[in-house]
Coordinates of C-alpha atoms in Angstrom, one line a residue:
M1 CA 94.0 75.2 88.7
I2 CA 95.0 78.4 87.0
S3 CA 96.7 78.8 83.5
V4 CA 99.0 81.6 82.6
S5 CA 100.9 80.9 79.2
I6 CA 104.1 82.6 80.5
C7 CA 103.9 80.4 83.5
A8 CA 103.2 77.2 82.1
R9 CA 106.6 75.5 82.7
S10 CA 106.8 76.6 86.3
T11 CA 104.9 75.5 89.5
L12 CA 104.7 79.2 90.5
P13 CA 103.3 81.9 88.6
Q14 CA 105.9 84.1 87.3
Q15 CA 106.4 87.4 85.3
H16 CA 109.3 87.9 83.0
S17 CA 110.9 90.8 81.2
D18 CA 112.0 90.7 77.5
G19 CA 115.1 89.2 78.3
I20 CA 117.3 92.5 79.4
D21 CA 118.8 91.9 82.8
T22 CA 117.4 95.2 84.5
N23 CA 115.1 96.0 87.4
S24 CA 112.9 98.3 85.0
G25 CA 109.8 96.5 84.2
E26 CA 107.8 98.1 81.4
G27 CA 104.0 98.0 81.3
A28 CA 103.8 94.2 80.2
P29 CA 105.1 92.7 83.0
G30 CA 102.7 94.8 85.4
W31 CA 99.8 93.8 83.1
C32 CA 100.6 90.2 83.5
R33 CA 100.8 90.4 87.4
S34 CA 97.5 91.9 87.4
G35 CA 96.0 89.2 85.5
V36 CA 97.5 86.4 87.5
L37 CA 96.3 88.0 90.9
S38 CA 92.9 88.3 89.3
Q39 CA 92.9 84.9 88.3
C40 CA 94.1 83.7 91.4
T41 CA 91.3 85.9 93.4
A42 CA 88.7 84.6 91.0
A43 CA 89.6 81.3 91.7
G44 CA 89.5 81.7 95.5
Y45 CA 93.2 81.7 96.0
A46 CA 95.5 83.9 98.4
T47 CA 98.5 85.5 96.7
C48 CA 101.8 87.0 97.8
P49 CA 103.9 88.4 95.0
L50 CA 107.5 88.1 95.9
T51 CA 109.8 91.0 94.3
H52 CA 112.9 91.0 96.8
I53 CA 114.3 87.5 95.3
T54 CA 114.4 89.2 91.8
E55 CA 116.0 92.2 92.8
L56 CA 119.8 91.1 92.1
P57 CA 121.1 89.8 89.1
R58 CA 122.4 86.6 91.2
S59 CA 118.8 85.6 92.3
R60 CA 117.0 86.4 89.3
S61 CA 119.3 83.9 87.7
A62 CA 118.5 81.3 90.3
V63 CA 115.0 81.7 89.8
R64 CA 115.5 81.4 86.0
E65 CA 117.4 78.0 86.6
L66 CA 115.0 76.8 88.7
T67 CA 111.8 77.4 86.7
G68 CA 114.0 76.2 83.4
R69 CA 112.9 79.8 81.6
R70 CA 115.3 82.0 79.6
E71 CA 113.4 85.1 80.5
L72 CA 114.4 87.2 83.3
P73 CA 111.9 86.9 86.3
Q74 CA 110.5 90.1 87.6
V75 CA 108.4 88.6 90.3
L76 CA 107.2 85.4 91.6
V77 CA 103.8 85.0 92.8
R78 CA 103.2 82.6 95.8
A79 CA 99.3 81.3 95.4
G80 CA 97.3 78.9 97.5
S81 CA 94.7 78.3 99.9
A82 CA 94.3 77.9 103.7
S83 CA 93.8 74.3 104.9
H84 CA 90.3 73.8 105.8
A85 CA 91.2 70.5 107.6
E86 CA 92.1 72.4 110.8
P87 CA 90.4 75.1 112.7
P88 CA 91.5 78.7 112.3
P89 CA 94.0 79.8 114.7
V90 CA 93.0 81.6 117.9
P91 CA 93.2 85.5 117.7
T92 CA 96.0 86.9 119.4
P93 CA 94.9 89.3 122.5
R94 CA 95.2 92.9 121.9
R95 CA 95.9 95.5 124.3
P96 CA 93.1 98.3 124.4
P97 CA 94.2 101.4 122.3
S98 CA 94.3 103.5 125.9
E99 CA 97.3 101.7 127.2
I100 CA 99.4 102.4 124.5
L101 CA 98.2 105.7 123.0
Q102 CA 98.0 109.0 124.7
T103 CA 95.9 111.9 123.3
I104 CA 97.8 115.1 123.6
K105 CA 95.9 118.2 123.1
P106 CA 97.2 121.0 121.4
E107 CA 98.1 124.4 122.9
T108 CA 95.9 127.3 122.3
R109 CA 97.6 130.3 121.3
R110 CA 96.2 133.7 122.4

């Protein structure tokens, strides 16, 4: 389990600003995010930073209420690992590049 002090009361690691409801995150939230992502990677988890849900005051408020935090969330980080109980999915077939790309030679000027 990854332990991040500002995320202790949430099931998802989150990053908070200092309480001013703006989209301008200063350096500390970025450092926090980097630390969370590094810890997740070191523990073998895949991550997905979710910032679109913190772009508007109403959705930031919803995240704040769900997590029980007073601070204003700047990003939520979804962390997890793939299930090893099932085999990986079969890769989707790909068309060869020659079917969808065409090389056009530039005109030579005299």
